[in-house]
Structures are given as structure tokens and as C-alpha cells.
Short mmCIF file of C-alpha atoms in Angstrom, two decimals:
data_model
loop_
_atom_site.label_atom_id
_atom_site.label_comp_id
_atom_site.label_asym_id
_atom_site.label_seq_id
_atom_site.Cartn_x
_atom_site.Cartn_y
_atom_site.Cartn_z
CA UNK A 1 31.96 61.32 -23.20
CA UNK A 2 32.26 57.55 -22.95
CA UNK A 3 30.11 55.78 -20.41
CA UNK A 4 30.41 52.10 -19.49
CA UNK A 5 27.34 49.98 -18.84
CA UNK A 6 28.10 49.33 -15.17
CA UNK A 7 24.60 50.30 -14.11
CA UNK A 8 23.14 47.45 -16.17
CA UNK A 9 25.33 44.85 -14.47
CA UNK A 10 24.53 46.32 -11.03
CA UNK A 11 20.80 46.11 -11.62
CA UNK A 12 21.08 42.54 -12.86
CA UNK A 13 23.23 41.61 -9.87
CA UNK A 14 20.59 42.89 -7.47
CA UNK A 15 17.83 40.98 -9.24
CA UNK A 16 19.78 37.71 -9.12
CA UNK A 17 21.44 38.03 -5.74
CA UNK A 18 19.05 35.82 -3.85
CA UNK A 19 18.75 32.11 -4.54
CA UNK A 20 15.57 31.56 -6.51
CA UNK A 21 12.85 29.06 -5.72
CA UNK A 22 13.02 25.83 -7.67
CA UNK A 23 10.63 25.60 -10.59
CA UNK A 24 8.63 22.40 -9.95
CA UNK A 25 8.07 21.79 -13.67
CA UNK A 26 11.78 22.10 -14.42
CA UNK A 27 12.53 19.65 -11.63
CA UNK A 28 9.85 17.18 -12.74
CA UNK A 29 11.06 16.90 -16.32
CA UNK A 30 14.72 16.78 -15.32
CA UNK A 31 14.20 13.25 -13.99
CA UNK A 32 14.89 11.76 -17.42
CA UNK A 33 18.44 13.14 -17.13
CA UNK A 34 19.85 10.28 -15.10
CA UNK A 35 22.82 7.93 -15.09
CA UNK A 36 20.90 4.94 -16.47
CA UNK A 37 19.54 6.86 -19.45
CA UNK A 38 23.02 8.34 -20.01
CA UNK A 39 24.55 4.87 -20.10
CA UNK A 40 21.96 3.65 -22.60
CA UNK A 41 23.05 6.33 -25.09
CA UNK A 42 26.78 6.43 -24.45
CA UNK A 43 27.22 2.65 -24.54
CA UNK A 44 26.03 2.83 -28.15
CA UNK A 45 27.72 6.04 -29.31
CA UNK A 46 31.13 5.09 -27.89
CA UNK A 47 30.96 1.40 -28.77
CA UNK A 48 33.59 -0.32 -30.91
CA UNK A 49 30.93 -0.73 -33.58
CA UNK A 50 31.04 3.02 -34.22
CA UNK A 51 34.77 2.85 -35.02
CA UNK A 52 35.77 6.04 -33.23
CA UNK A 53 33.32 8.26 -35.18
CA UNK A 54 35.91 9.97 -37.38
CA UNK A 55 34.43 12.72 -39.51
CA UNK A 56 33.78 11.56 -43.05
CA UNK A 57 33.93 7.87 -42.08
CA UNK A 58 31.41 5.08 -41.49
CA UNK A 59 31.39 5.38 -37.70
CA UNK A 60 30.46 9.06 -37.77
CA UNK A 61 27.64 8.34 -40.21
CA UNK A 62 26.35 5.62 -37.88
CA UNK A 63 26.44 8.03 -34.94
CA UNK A 64 24.57 10.66 -36.94
CA UNK A 65 21.85 8.16 -37.80
CA UNK A 66 21.54 7.11 -34.16
CA UNK A 67 21.18 10.71 -32.96
CA UNK A 68 18.64 11.48 -35.69
CA UNK A 69 16.50 8.50 -34.67
CA UNK A 70 16.61 9.65 -31.06
CA UNK A 71 15.52 13.16 -32.02
CA UNK A 72 12.68 11.69 -34.08
CA UNK A 73 11.57 9.42 -31.24
CA UNK A 74 11.45 12.37 -28.83
CA UNK A 75 9.28 14.34 -31.25
CA UNK A 76 11.80 16.98 -32.31
CA UNK A 77 11.42 18.38 -35.81
CA UNK A 78 14.12 18.47 -38.44
CA UNK A 79 14.58 22.19 -39.31
CA UNK A 80 16.88 21.90 -42.36
CA UNK A 81 15.09 22.94 -45.54
CA UNK A 82 17.86 22.87 -48.15
CA UNK A 83 18.74 19.19 -48.06
CA UNK A 84 17.24 15.76 -48.56
CA UNK A 85 17.00 15.06 -44.83
CA UNK A 86 15.57 17.78 -42.53
CA UNK A 87 17.62 16.51 -39.56
CA UNK A 88 20.96 16.67 -41.37
CA UNK A 89 22.77 19.87 -42.20
CA UNK A 90 25.27 18.63 -44.76
CA UNK A 91 28.66 20.28 -44.67
CA UNK A 92 30.48 21.36 -47.80
CA UNK A 93 33.25 18.86 -47.14
CA UNK A 94 35.52 17.37 -49.79
CA UNK A 95 38.88 15.78 -50.41
CA UNK A 96 41.33 16.34 -53.25
CA UNK A 97 43.35 13.53 -54.80
CA UNK A 98 46.13 13.76 -57.35
CA UNK A 99 45.41 12.22 -60.73
CA UNK A 100 48.79 13.27 -62.13
CA UNK A 101 52.13 14.04 -60.51
CA UNK A 102 55.33 14.40 -62.58
CA UNK A 103 58.79 15.84 -61.98
CA UNK A 104 61.72 15.62 -64.41
CA UNK A 105 65.16 17.16 -63.86
CA UNK A 106 67.60 17.26 -66.74
CA UNK A 107 65.37 14.76 -68.53
CA UNK A 108 65.35 12.27 -65.63
CA UNK A 109 61.93 11.39 -64.25
CA UNK A 110 61.75 11.41 -60.45
CA UNK A 111 59.69 9.20 -58.16
CA UNK A 112 56.68 10.71 -56.43
CA UNK A 113 56.73 10.44 -52.59
CA UNK A 114 60.39 9.42 -52.68
CA UNK A 115 62.18 12.24 -54.48
CA UNK A 116 59.44 14.86 -54.25
CA UNK A 117 55.82 15.47 -53.41
CA UNK A 118 53.06 17.80 -54.51
CA UNK A 119 50.41 18.67 -51.94
CA UNK A 120 46.95 17.80 -53.36
CA UNK A 121 45.35 20.90 -51.86
CA UNK A 122 47.93 22.99 -53.72
CA UNK A 123 46.64 21.86 -57.11
CA UNK A 124 43.58 23.48 -58.64
CA UNK A 125 41.08 21.63 -60.79
CA UNK A 126 42.88 23.02 -63.85
CA UNK A 127 46.22 21.65 -62.63
CA UNK A 128 49.55 23.02 -63.79
CA UNK A 129 52.31 22.22 -66.28
CA UNK A 130 55.62 24.05 -65.78
CA UNK A 131 58.74 23.81 -67.97
CA UNK A 132 61.97 25.79 -67.79
CA UNK A 133 65.52 25.57 -69.15
CA UNK A 134 67.08 27.00 -65.98
CA UNK A 135 66.42 27.35 -62.27
CA UNK A 136 67.06 30.39 -60.07
CA UNK A 137 68.42 29.25 -56.70
CA UNK A 138 67.54 32.00 -54.18
CA UNK A 139 68.76 30.51 -50.91
CA UNK A 140 66.22 31.02 -48.13
CA UNK A 141 63.97 33.14 -50.35
CA UNK A 142 64.24 36.17 -48.06
CA UNK A 143 63.34 39.60 -49.38
CA UNK A 144 63.90 42.39 -46.87
CA UNK A 145 65.89 45.59 -46.85
CA UNK A 146 69.06 44.31 -45.16
CA UNK A 147 69.06 40.86 -46.76
CA UNK A 148 67.39 40.55 -50.16
CA UNK A 149 68.15 37.34 -52.02
CA UNK A 150 66.28 38.66 -55.06
CA UNK A 151 68.23 41.89 -55.40
CA UNK A 152 68.92 42.52 -59.08
CA UNK A 153 66.77 39.53 -60.09
CA UNK A 154 63.55 39.42 -62.07
CA UNK A 155 61.70 36.24 -61.08
CA UNK A 156 58.80 36.70 -63.49
CA UNK A 157 58.32 33.57 -65.60
CA UNK A 158 61.14 31.70 -63.83
CA UNK A 159 61.29 28.54 -61.71
CA UNK A 160 62.80 29.44 -58.34
CA UNK A 161 64.36 27.03 -55.83
CA UNK A 162 64.46 27.95 -52.11
CA UNK A 163 64.87 26.34 -48.70
CA UNK A 164 61.52 25.58 -47.04
CA UNK A 165 62.42 27.15 -43.72
CA UNK A 166 64.92 29.47 -42.15
CA UNK A 167 66.18 33.02 -42.03
CA UNK A 168 69.94 33.41 -41.46
CA UNK A 169 69.42 36.96 -40.18
CA UNK A 170 66.83 36.04 -37.53
CA UNK A 171 67.69 36.52 -33.87
CA UNK A 172 66.17 34.21 -31.25
CA UNK A 173 63.40 35.85 -29.25
CA UNK A 174 64.14 36.39 -25.57
CA UNK A 175 60.46 36.84 -24.76
CA UNK A 176 58.45 33.93 -26.17
CA UNK A 177 54.82 34.80 -26.83
CA UNK A 178 52.14 32.57 -25.33
CA UNK A 179 48.50 32.44 -26.30
CA UNK A 180 48.96 34.82 -29.20
CA UNK A 181 49.23 34.24 -32.92
CA UNK A 182 52.21 36.22 -34.12
CA UNK A 183 52.43 37.61 -37.65
CA UNK A 184 54.42 35.49 -40.10
CA UNK A 185 58.02 36.62 -40.39
CA UNK A 186 60.18 36.85 -43.53
CA UNK A 187 61.54 33.34 -42.89
CA UNK A 188 58.12 31.69 -43.08
CA UNK A 189 57.25 29.76 -46.21
CA UNK A 190 53.98 31.65 -46.39
CA UNK A 191 55.79 34.96 -46.81
CA UNK A 192 58.36 33.52 -49.22
CA UNK A 193 55.71 32.08 -51.53
CA UNK A 194 53.65 35.27 -51.44
CA UNK A 195 56.65 37.25 -52.72
CA UNK A 196 57.11 34.82 -55.62
CA UNK A 197 53.39 34.83 -56.41
CA UNK A 198 53.22 38.63 -56.36
CA UNK A 199 56.26 38.80 -58.64
CA UNK A 200 54.83 36.28 -61.11
CA UNK A 201 57.26 33.39 -60.76
CA UNK A 202 56.36 30.42 -62.98
CA UNK A 203 56.81 27.86 -60.20
CA UNK A 204 58.73 26.99 -57.04
CA UNK A 205 60.91 24.08 -55.95
CA UNK A 206 60.90 24.01 -52.15
CA UNK A 207 63.82 22.10 -50.60
CA UNK A 208 62.29 20.04 -47.80
CA UNK A 209 64.51 17.42 -46.08
CA UNK A 210 61.44 15.60 -44.72
CA UNK A 211 60.86 14.33 -48.26
CA UNK A 212 63.79 11.96 -47.71
CA UNK A 213 61.91 9.90 -45.12
CA UNK A 214 58.14 10.22 -45.49
CA UNK A 215 56.06 8.06 -43.16
CA UNK A 216 53.34 5.80 -44.62
CA UNK A 217 50.71 8.04 -43.00
CA UNK A 218 52.21 11.17 -44.55
CA UNK A 219 52.37 9.49 -47.95
CA UNK A 220 48.69 8.61 -47.75
CA UNK A 221 47.79 12.24 -47.01
CA UNK A 222 49.95 13.47 -49.87
CA UNK A 223 48.18 11.20 -52.34
CA UNK A 224 44.69 11.97 -51.05
CA UNK A 225 44.39 15.14 -49.02
CA UNK A 226 42.58 15.30 -45.73
CA UNK A 227 39.07 16.57 -46.48
CA UNK A 228 38.58 20.30 -46.17
CA UNK A 229 35.63 22.54 -45.39
CA UNK A 230 34.41 24.67 -48.26
CA UNK A 231 33.59 27.85 -46.38
CA UNK A 232 34.02 31.16 -48.17
CA UNK A 233 37.18 32.04 -46.25
CA UNK A 234 38.78 28.64 -46.73
CA UNK A 235 38.00 28.62 -50.45
CA UNK A 236 39.68 32.01 -50.83
CA UNK A 237 42.75 30.68 -49.04
CA UNK A 238 42.78 27.59 -51.24
CA UNK A 239 42.54 29.69 -54.40
CA UNK A 240 45.59 31.63 -53.23
CA UNK A 241 47.44 28.40 -52.39
CA UNK A 242 46.91 26.93 -55.86
CA UNK A 243 47.83 30.08 -57.78
CA UNK A 244 51.58 29.34 -57.69
CA UNK A 245 52.72 25.86 -58.85
CA UNK A 246 54.79 24.50 -55.97
CA UNK A 247 56.62 21.21 -55.48
CA UNK A 248 58.63 19.95 -52.50
CA UNK A 249 61.90 18.22 -53.36
CA UNK A 250 64.23 16.13 -51.24
CA UNK A 251 67.94 16.66 -50.70
CA UNK A 252 68.99 14.25 -53.49
CA UNK A 253 67.09 16.18 -56.17
CA UNK A 254 68.28 19.52 -54.76
CA UNK A 255 71.91 18.39 -54.83
CA UNK A 256 71.55 17.11 -58.41
CA UNK A 257 70.37 20.57 -59.45
CA UNK A 258 73.11 22.36 -57.46
CA UNK A 259 75.81 20.09 -58.88
CA UNK A 260 75.26 21.82 -62.20
CA UNK A 261 76.58 24.95 -60.47
CA UNK A 262 79.44 23.05 -58.81
CA UNK A 263 78.01 23.30 -55.28
CA UNK A 264 75.75 21.48 -52.83
CA UNK A 265 73.28 22.10 -50.02
CA UNK A 266 75.72 21.84 -47.13
CA UNK A 267 78.24 24.22 -48.66
CA UNK A 268 75.61 26.77 -49.58
CA UNK A 269 73.96 26.72 -46.16
CA UNK A 270 77.32 27.18 -44.49
CA UNK A 271 78.31 30.00 -46.84
CA UNK A 272 75.06 31.94 -46.43
CA UNK A 273 74.96 31.49 -42.66
CA UNK A 274 78.58 32.49 -42.07
CA UNK A 275 78.66 35.47 -44.42
CA UNK A 276 75.02 36.50 -43.94
CA UNK A 277 75.04 37.39 -47.62
CA UNK A 278 72.86 36.09 -50.46
CA UNK A 279 74.22 33.34 -52.71
CA UNK A 280 71.63 33.60 -55.46
CA UNK A 281 72.62 31.90 -58.70
CA UNK A 282 70.99 30.91 -61.98
CA UNK A 283 71.56 27.23 -62.77
CA UNK A 284 71.39 26.03 -66.35
CA UNK A 285 69.51 22.75 -65.97
CA UNK A 286 66.10 21.92 -67.46
CA UNK A 287 63.17 21.10 -65.18
CA UNK A 288 59.55 20.17 -65.81
CA UNK A 289 56.79 19.44 -63.33
CA UNK A 290 53.07 19.01 -63.67
CA UNK A 291 50.04 17.92 -61.67
CA UNK A 292 46.30 17.45 -61.92
CA UNK A 293 43.69 16.74 -59.27
CA UNK A 294 40.07 15.87 -58.70
CA UNK A 295 37.70 16.79 -55.89
CA UNK A 296 35.44 14.24 -54.19
CA UNK A 297 32.61 15.16 -51.84
CA UNK A 298 32.79 13.53 -48.41
CA UNK A 299 29.69 12.90 -46.35
CA UNK A 300 29.61 14.87 -43.11
CA UNK A 301 26.62 16.39 -41.34
CA UNK A 302 25.51 18.22 -38.25
CA UNK A 303 22.44 16.63 -36.68
CA UNK A 304 19.70 19.10 -35.74
CA UNK A 305 16.55 18.65 -33.68
CA UNK A 306 14.22 21.62 -33.21
CA UNK A 307 11.70 22.34 -30.47
CA UNK A 308 9.53 25.33 -31.30
CA UNK A 309 8.79 27.75 -28.49
CA UNK A 310 5.28 28.22 -27.11
CA UNK A 311 5.22 32.02 -26.86
CA UNK A 312 4.28 33.72 -30.15
CA UNK A 313 6.38 36.76 -29.20
CA UNK A 314 9.49 34.80 -28.18
CA UNK A 315 9.54 31.67 -30.31
CA UNK A 316 11.58 33.33 -33.05
CA UNK A 317 14.44 33.58 -30.56
CA UNK A 318 16.53 30.40 -30.39
CA UNK A 319 18.68 28.87 -27.68
CA UNK A 320 21.27 26.41 -29.03
CA UNK A 321 22.55 23.38 -27.11
CA UNK A 322 25.63 21.79 -28.70
CA UNK A 323 28.02 18.89 -28.31
CA UNK A 324 30.24 17.27 -30.96
CA UNK A 325 29.59 13.64 -31.79
CA UNK A 326 32.76 12.99 -33.83
CA UNK A 327 36.04 11.63 -32.49
CA UNK A 328 39.37 10.58 -34.05
CA UNK A 329 38.58 7.16 -35.49
CA UNK A 330 40.65 3.99 -35.61
CA UNK A 331 44.14 3.08 -34.42
CA UNK A 332 46.21 2.22 -37.51
CA UNK A 333 49.04 0.55 -35.57
CA UNK A 334 49.09 -3.01 -36.99
CA UNK A 335 50.47 -4.35 -33.69
CA UNK A 336 47.82 -2.73 -31.49
CA UNK A 337 45.28 -4.94 -29.71
CA UNK A 338 42.85 -2.05 -29.24
CA UNK A 339 41.88 -0.59 -32.59
CA UNK A 340 39.19 1.96 -31.61
CA UNK A 341 39.53 5.45 -30.16
CA UNK A 342 36.10 5.26 -28.55
CA UNK A 343 35.89 8.89 -27.41
CA UNK A 344 33.46 8.12 -24.58
CA UNK A 345 34.25 11.35 -22.76
CA UNK A 346 35.39 13.29 -25.84
CA UNK A 347 32.68 13.92 -26.74
CA UNK A 348 30.32 11.02 -26.40
CA UNK A 349 29.52 12.42 -22.96
CA UNK A 350 28.51 15.86 -24.23
CA UNK A 351 26.49 14.31 -27.07
CA UNK A 352 24.73 12.16 -24.48
CA UNK A 353 24.01 15.29 -22.45
CA UNK A 354 22.36 16.93 -25.46
CA UNK A 355 20.20 13.84 -26.03
CA UNK A 356 19.12 13.75 -22.38
CA UNK A 357 18.19 17.43 -22.40
CA UNK A 358 16.34 17.06 -25.69
CA UNK A 359 14.21 14.28 -24.26
CA UNK A 360 13.49 16.25 -21.09
CA UNK A 361 12.37 19.38 -22.94
CA UNK A 362 10.21 17.47 -25.42
CA UNK A 363 8.47 15.65 -22.56
CA UNK A 364 7.80 19.01 -20.96
CA UNK A 365 6.28 20.35 -24.17
CA UNK A 366 4.05 17.30 -24.60
CA UNK A 367 2.76 17.95 -21.07
CA UNK A 368 1.98 21.58 -21.92
CA UNK A 369 5.07 22.96 -20.16
CA UNK A 370 7.19 23.65 -23.20
CA UNK A 371 9.74 26.50 -23.31
CA UNK A 372 8.64 29.94 -24.43
CA UNK A 373 11.63 30.33 -26.72
CA UNK A 374 12.66 27.77 -29.30
CA UNK A 375 15.55 25.40 -28.63
CA UNK A 376 17.87 23.94 -31.25
CA UNK A 377 19.56 20.72 -30.12
CA UNK A 378 22.57 20.34 -32.38
CA UNK A 379 25.27 17.70 -32.32
CA UNK A 380 28.03 18.85 -34.62
CA UNK A 381 30.62 16.96 -36.63
CA UNK A 382 34.23 17.82 -37.42
CA UNK A 383 35.21 19.34 -34.08
CA UNK A 384 38.32 17.18 -33.97
CA UNK A 385 39.25 18.42 -37.47
CA UNK A 386 39.12 22.06 -36.39
CA UNK A 387 35.60 22.99 -35.19
CA UNK A 388 34.32 22.39 -38.72
CA UNK A 389 30.67 21.60 -38.03
CA UNK A 390 30.07 24.65 -35.88
CA UNK A 391 32.04 26.81 -38.32
CA UNK A 392 29.79 25.62 -41.12
CA UNK A 393 26.66 26.33 -39.08
CA UNK A 394 27.90 29.82 -38.18
CA UNK A 395 28.41 30.58 -41.89
CA UNK A 396 25.19 28.82 -42.94
CA UNK A 397 22.85 29.20 -39.96
CA UNK A 398 19.49 27.47 -40.14
CA UNK A 399 18.16 30.17 -37.81
CA UNK A 400 19.51 33.73 -37.99
CA UNK A 401 22.44 34.31 -35.68
CA UNK A 402 20.79 37.60 -34.70
CA UNK A 403 17.94 35.53 -33.21
CA UNK A 404 20.27 33.16 -31.38
CA UNK A 405 20.29 34.16 -27.71
CA UNK A 406 23.06 31.84 -26.43
CA UNK A 407 24.92 28.58 -26.95
CA UNK A 408 25.43 26.10 -24.12
CA UNK A 409 28.14 23.68 -25.18
CA UNK A 410 28.98 20.39 -23.45
CA UNK A 411 32.31 18.92 -24.54
CA UNK A 412 33.73 16.28 -22.14
CA UNK A 413 31.49 16.15 -19.07
CA UNK A 414 31.88 12.52 -18.02
CA UNK A 415 35.25 12.21 -16.26
CA UNK A 416 37.21 13.56 -13.32
CA UNK A 417 40.14 15.65 -14.57
CA UNK A 418 43.67 15.28 -13.25
CA UNK A 419 43.49 18.35 -11.01
CA UNK A 420 40.51 16.94 -9.12
CA UNK A 421 41.58 13.33 -8.70
CA UNK A 422 41.57 12.43 -5.02
CA UNK A 423 40.05 15.74 -3.90
CA UNK A 424 36.95 15.98 -1.71
CA UNK A 425 34.96 17.73 -4.43
CA UNK A 426 36.15 15.44 -7.25
CA UNK A 427 32.60 14.26 -7.99
CA UNK A 428 30.96 17.65 -7.67
CA UNK A 429 32.69 20.13 -9.97
CA UNK A 430 32.75 21.34 -13.56
CA UNK A 431 34.91 23.82 -15.43
CA UNK A 432 32.72 26.67 -16.60
CA UNK A 433 34.35 28.42 -19.55
CA UNK A 434 33.32 31.77 -21.04
CA UNK A 435 30.11 32.33 -19.06
CA UNK A 436 30.89 36.01 -18.49
CA UNK A 437 33.16 36.57 -21.48
CA UNK A 438 30.50 38.37 -23.54
CA UNK A 439 27.62 38.73 -21.08
CA UNK A 440 27.90 39.62 -17.41
CA UNK A 441 24.26 38.68 -17.08
CA UNK A 442 24.73 35.13 -18.38
CA UNK A 443 27.42 34.51 -15.79
CA UNK A 444 25.10 35.75 -13.06
CA UNK A 445 22.26 33.56 -14.34
CA UNK A 446 24.59 30.56 -14.14
CA UNK A 447 25.48 31.41 -10.54
CA UNK A 448 21.82 31.73 -9.54
CA UNK A 449 20.77 28.49 -11.25
CA UNK A 450 23.67 26.51 -9.83
CA UNK A 451 22.95 27.76 -6.30
CA UNK A 452 19.28 26.89 -6.71
CA UNK A 453 19.44 23.45 -8.30
CA UNK A 454 22.80 21.72 -8.54
CA UNK A 455 25.42 23.26 -6.20
CA UNK A 456 28.33 22.15 -8.34
CA UNK A 457 31.69 23.74 -7.74
CA UNK A 458 32.16 26.01 -10.75
CA UNK A 459 35.84 26.25 -11.67
CA UNK A 460 36.67 29.28 -13.81
CA UNK A 461 40.35 28.43 -14.32
CA UNK A 462 40.12 28.49 -18.11
CA UNK A 463 38.62 31.97 -18.21
CA UNK A 464 42.09 33.31 -17.41
CA UNK A 465 43.36 35.23 -20.47
CA UNK A 466 46.79 33.73 -19.74
CA UNK A 467 45.54 30.15 -20.06
CA UNK A 468 48.27 28.45 -22.09
CA UNK A 469 45.88 25.65 -23.12
CA UNK A 470 43.57 28.26 -24.75
CA UNK A 471 40.56 26.13 -23.83
CA UNK A 472 38.12 28.95 -24.60
CA UNK A 473 39.05 28.71 -28.29
CA UNK A 474 39.06 24.93 -28.59
CA UNK A 475 35.44 23.79 -28.80
CA UNK A 476 32.35 24.54 -30.82
CA UNK A 477 30.97 27.32 -28.65
CA UNK A 478 33.75 29.53 -30.03
CA UNK A 479 32.11 29.78 -33.46
CA UNK A 480 29.09 31.29 -31.70
CA UNK A 481 31.14 33.50 -29.39
CA UNK A 482 33.10 35.03 -32.25
CA UNK A 483 29.72 36.12 -33.64
CA UNK A 484 28.89 37.88 -30.34
CA UNK A 485 26.52 35.19 -29.10
CA UNK A 486 26.88 34.54 -25.34
CA UNK A 487 28.15 31.07 -24.49
CA UNK A 488 28.93 28.70 -21.67
CA UNK A 489 31.24 25.76 -22.29
CA UNK A 490 31.17 22.91 -19.76
CA UNK A 491 34.24 20.75 -19.52
CA UNK A 492 35.74 18.25 -17.07
CA UNK A 493 39.44 19.10 -17.56
CA UNK A 494 40.50 15.61 -18.58
CA UNK A 495 43.75 16.23 -20.48
CA UNK A 496 45.85 13.26 -19.35
CA UNK A 497 46.90 10.11 -21.16
CA UNK A 498 43.31 9.20 -22.05
CA UNK A 499 42.74 12.48 -23.90
CA UNK A 500 42.66 11.39 -27.55
CA UNK A 501 43.89 8.06 -26.25
CA UNK A 502 42.66 4.50 -26.42
CA UNK A 503 41.72 4.65 -22.72
CA UNK A 504 38.79 7.03 -23.27
CA UNK A 505 36.32 4.20 -22.70
CA UNK A 506 32.75 3.95 -21.43
CA UNK A 507 33.98 1.97 -18.43
CA UNK A 508 35.79 5.08 -17.13
CA UNK A 509 32.79 7.41 -17.27
CA UNK A 510 31.32 8.69 -14.02
CA UNK A 511 27.66 8.59 -15.03
CA UNK A 512 26.41 10.26 -11.84
CA UNK A 513 28.69 13.22 -12.52
CA UNK A 514 27.78 13.30 -16.22
CA UNK A 515 24.09 13.50 -15.28
CA UNK A 516 24.73 16.23 -12.69
CA UNK A 517 26.61 18.38 -15.19
CA UNK A 518 23.85 17.84 -17.75
CA UNK A 519 21.34 18.90 -15.06
CA UNK A 520 23.14 22.21 -14.62
CA UNK A 521 23.09 22.82 -18.37
CA UNK A 522 19.42 21.83 -18.55
CA UNK A 523 18.34 24.17 -15.73
CA UNK A 524 20.23 27.09 -17.25
CA UNK A 525 18.60 26.28 -20.61
CA UNK A 526 15.19 26.22 -18.91
CA UNK A 527 15.84 29.65 -17.43
CA UNK A 528 17.12 31.14 -20.70
CA UNK A 529 14.26 29.69 -22.74
CA UNK A 530 11.57 31.05 -20.40
CA UNK A 531 12.81 34.35 -18.95
CA UNK A 532 11.44 37.66 -20.19
CA UNK A 533 14.66 38.93 -21.82
CA UNK A 534 17.63 37.37 -23.58
CA UNK A 535 21.06 37.82 -21.94
CA UNK A 536 22.54 41.25 -22.56
CA UNK A 537 25.82 41.30 -24.47
CA UNK A 538 27.77 43.95 -22.60
CA UNK A 539 31.36 42.95 -23.42
CA UNK A 540 33.66 42.92 -26.42
CA UNK A 541 35.41 39.85 -27.80
CA UNK A 542 38.35 40.39 -25.45
CA UNK A 543 36.08 40.55 -22.40
CA UNK A 544 36.40 44.31 -21.98
CA UNK A 545 33.20 46.31 -21.27
CA UNK A 546 31.30 47.71 -24.20
CA UNK A 547 31.01 51.49 -24.18
CA UNK A 548 28.55 53.95 -25.60
CA UNK A 549 29.20 57.49 -26.75
#
């Protein structure tokens, strides 16, 4: 029979029920975590000189160098062995640029980024060169039992033209889904292209009306792709994306092709929608399109500082303290007076917290009071691009994930969020996210430590499975949590106009509150690094109790 582990949680609850006595050593070395020291770091990290710290850009490299020098000055070791710098874990990060982009219809050469575009990430190193004497127009590209636009057609070796989006048979959902990724439907471009790839089409012309009015920013991306992370999963996805030569065409090119069949986009859309019947037709018009690309490595690194534990039996276990040092870079509006997205709160504040804790723990070790377990202080890059730095570490861990006991992540700990403005406890709260998601025990440890040392109001709002903001999934702790490593994510809830805005400045940071939140993280880290046992993982990824047979 199945038996839940309730007895374990009950025993832990009894052991932690009373407020513990303060550890005088922990208190002594916490003094370095103060508002003045916080300001000294954050005023540099979030300065205009660092240009918003965008991943892959000069400002981020400057921030990485600053953090490295701080780690060195504290006495932390660089643990990275497979690079030129032991403090830098270099990400496999690269961009793709087009070196060739050609489209000709009926012998007429079209203009790139005006009449069509080819996505750089959709072109492999080998490139492609497609030529055909006719084009198969297949409407919306739908292939399902009651509406199959490929019925009676063999697409192998053919160039197929389809609308980028839409499904004339789709019914609007009366129950919108929140907080859940739904499977792609037959009207999604992903599904349409997979059908054509599986059936060996030679290439695809995707009718995309946005081609008619591309913004300067979009054009820049389409000439040189945003850098991408070369993890195993992403590389597999990219290989699939480049397997089928695909080009997006605007309405002018599409109508030129359709004119050869005495029709046009508007008439065809109306016909298909009203009749809910396919209007597939082979059009005798020659087309040729080709592309080539090159990949360029982009510098991006996580910055790691390592403090080895003092207990021979426990030092192989590692506690990780994280914060992301990157932000979103510069304001490209030529009329703007403020050019820098400083990211003081997001996440200069959390990075500052990591630096303060690193200095406190290294001072403790120098005084003979070092932690029993090892601690990895890691400021990660690429969070704003999609949690890239922590994803890279999770796939290429410097220390085995099996030996990693927890991750405490500080991402935005320097401001008062909108919900707390004007409230009595506005300067004495923090959102605690995920503390009991995987480990009941870790949540109870947090409660004990907070009651003993800091007495912050812990707000668990974002632990609600119905949270529409999905905060639990939106910072670097998640790449540890998805590998069953217990986490706590500390966050101030600042999601107003200054979030990713030009107003996220050092002048708006509450340094007393930043220091207090860093104190809470530090004291929990002290407890985790010195207690006899690592936190028990007693829950599944969805927060449900683990069971044993």
C-alpha cells in the first residue's frame, strides 16, 4: 500500500517549533551586510557606466569583472576548471547572421526585409538553395480529418505556400486556460511546418503580413539573430528548425504568385472561411530562394566564487546562493534623454546581496568559523534572456547536482512593491517563493530562522498554483527546482512602471530593506551550511507529497 511521508514532516515540525537561540558567530559576521556596504556595490553595478548590463554586451562584461574582483578580494576561490578563468563559467552562447539571402519569383529578384525575410536561426551552416517551376498553395496548411488541405496532394519535393496563422475550423474557447502551456493546435505554424517536414516538402513560403511593415528593431534581429544558448535541448530544436527551408513573404509577393492563378489573398481567405472547404491549387510560376549563415560566439559568463566547507564529511555537499547580474541594456529611442536601463533592483539588488553574503561568510572562515558545508556564490548571466545562465549551469554543473543541497535565490530585494506601498509593514516584508514547494523541511527552517533573527513578514502569495504571474517559474532558482533541488526565491514584488523601465535607479533603492532581506538569506544559508542533515525533498514537482510503496 502507498504511504505518505507525513511522519517525517511531523517530526521536523516538532524539532523546529520553538524559536532557536541566536548563534553569536552568525550574528557577528552578519555585520558586514549593511546598507552602506550595499550602496558601495550597487552604485557601481547599476551605474550608467555599466550600460544596463545586457547579456553579451560590454556592460555585462564589466559587471562580471567587478564581481570577480570582489570574490577575489574576499578570498573566494574560482572553481571552474574547464576554462581560461577559474571564476568564469563561459556559456555556449552564439549569434547567427545571414551571409546570403535571395528570393526570386518568376525571374524577378525581391528585396530582403521589404518583400520577404529569412530568419537567421532557421538557416543551418550548410544553408539551402531551393528552386521550383511551380508552387502548391495550400491555404492555411491544415491537415486534419474534417479539413485536410493536402487531401489528394503529394507535397514531397514541392514548394508549398501557406498562411502563417489561422484555422478556419477553430472555435473560440469559452474557458481560457491560465498558467498552463497548452499543446499546439492544427492552426499553429509549428504544427503546419512539422507536417511539411515529415512529408518531405522542398521548402515553404509562409504568408506573413507583418513583412509589409517591419520595424527597424525587427529588421536588425532578422539580419543578425539574437544570441542563443547552445544547450543540448536547444540545439536539437534548432536542428529541427533548419531542416525545412522556410521563407516569410509579404502580401505583395503572395498576390503576385496568386495572380498567376487568377486570384488574390482577400478572395481566397473569404472563400475558405465562408465555405470551410480547402482551396488548394498548384500555381505554375517559378520560384527560387536561397540562404547561408555563419555563427559567431558571444561572450557571456556566470561568475562563481567558492568557499570550501570545513567538515571533511560535509564539504562535498554544496549550498548555492544565486542572483542574476544582467539586465536589459540601453534605450535605443533616439529622442530619449535617459539612455540606460540601470536595473538597480532587477537584479543589481540581488547581486549585491550575494556579494554581501560572500564577504560575511569568508570573514567567518578566516576567523575559524567557516561553514561545515561548501557554499557556491554564483551570479548568473542571461536571466533576462530566458534564465540562460542558470540553465547552462544546470546542464553543465561545476559541482554535481546530486551534491547540491539547496539554492537560495535573490532577485529584486531592494524596493517596496506596489501592494505594500503605504502599508505599516512596507519596510519589513519579503515575498518568499517556493520555500515548501519541494521540501516541507526547508519551509520550516525558514520560519524558524526568520522568527529567531529577522522577523520579516513572509508573504507567500506567489506560492499559489493559480498565480497568473507564474513568478515561481520566472527566475534562476527554477533551473535548480526542476532538478529536484530545494529552493527559496526572495522577491520584493515590484512589477509597476519601473519594472524593466528607466526608473529602476539606485536612488529608489531602500538600502535598509535590501540589507534586512539579505540578512534573512544569510542566516538561512548559515543554518543550511552547518546543520547535521540537508533538507529532505518530500514533494514532487507539483508540490504534491512523495509516496513510497
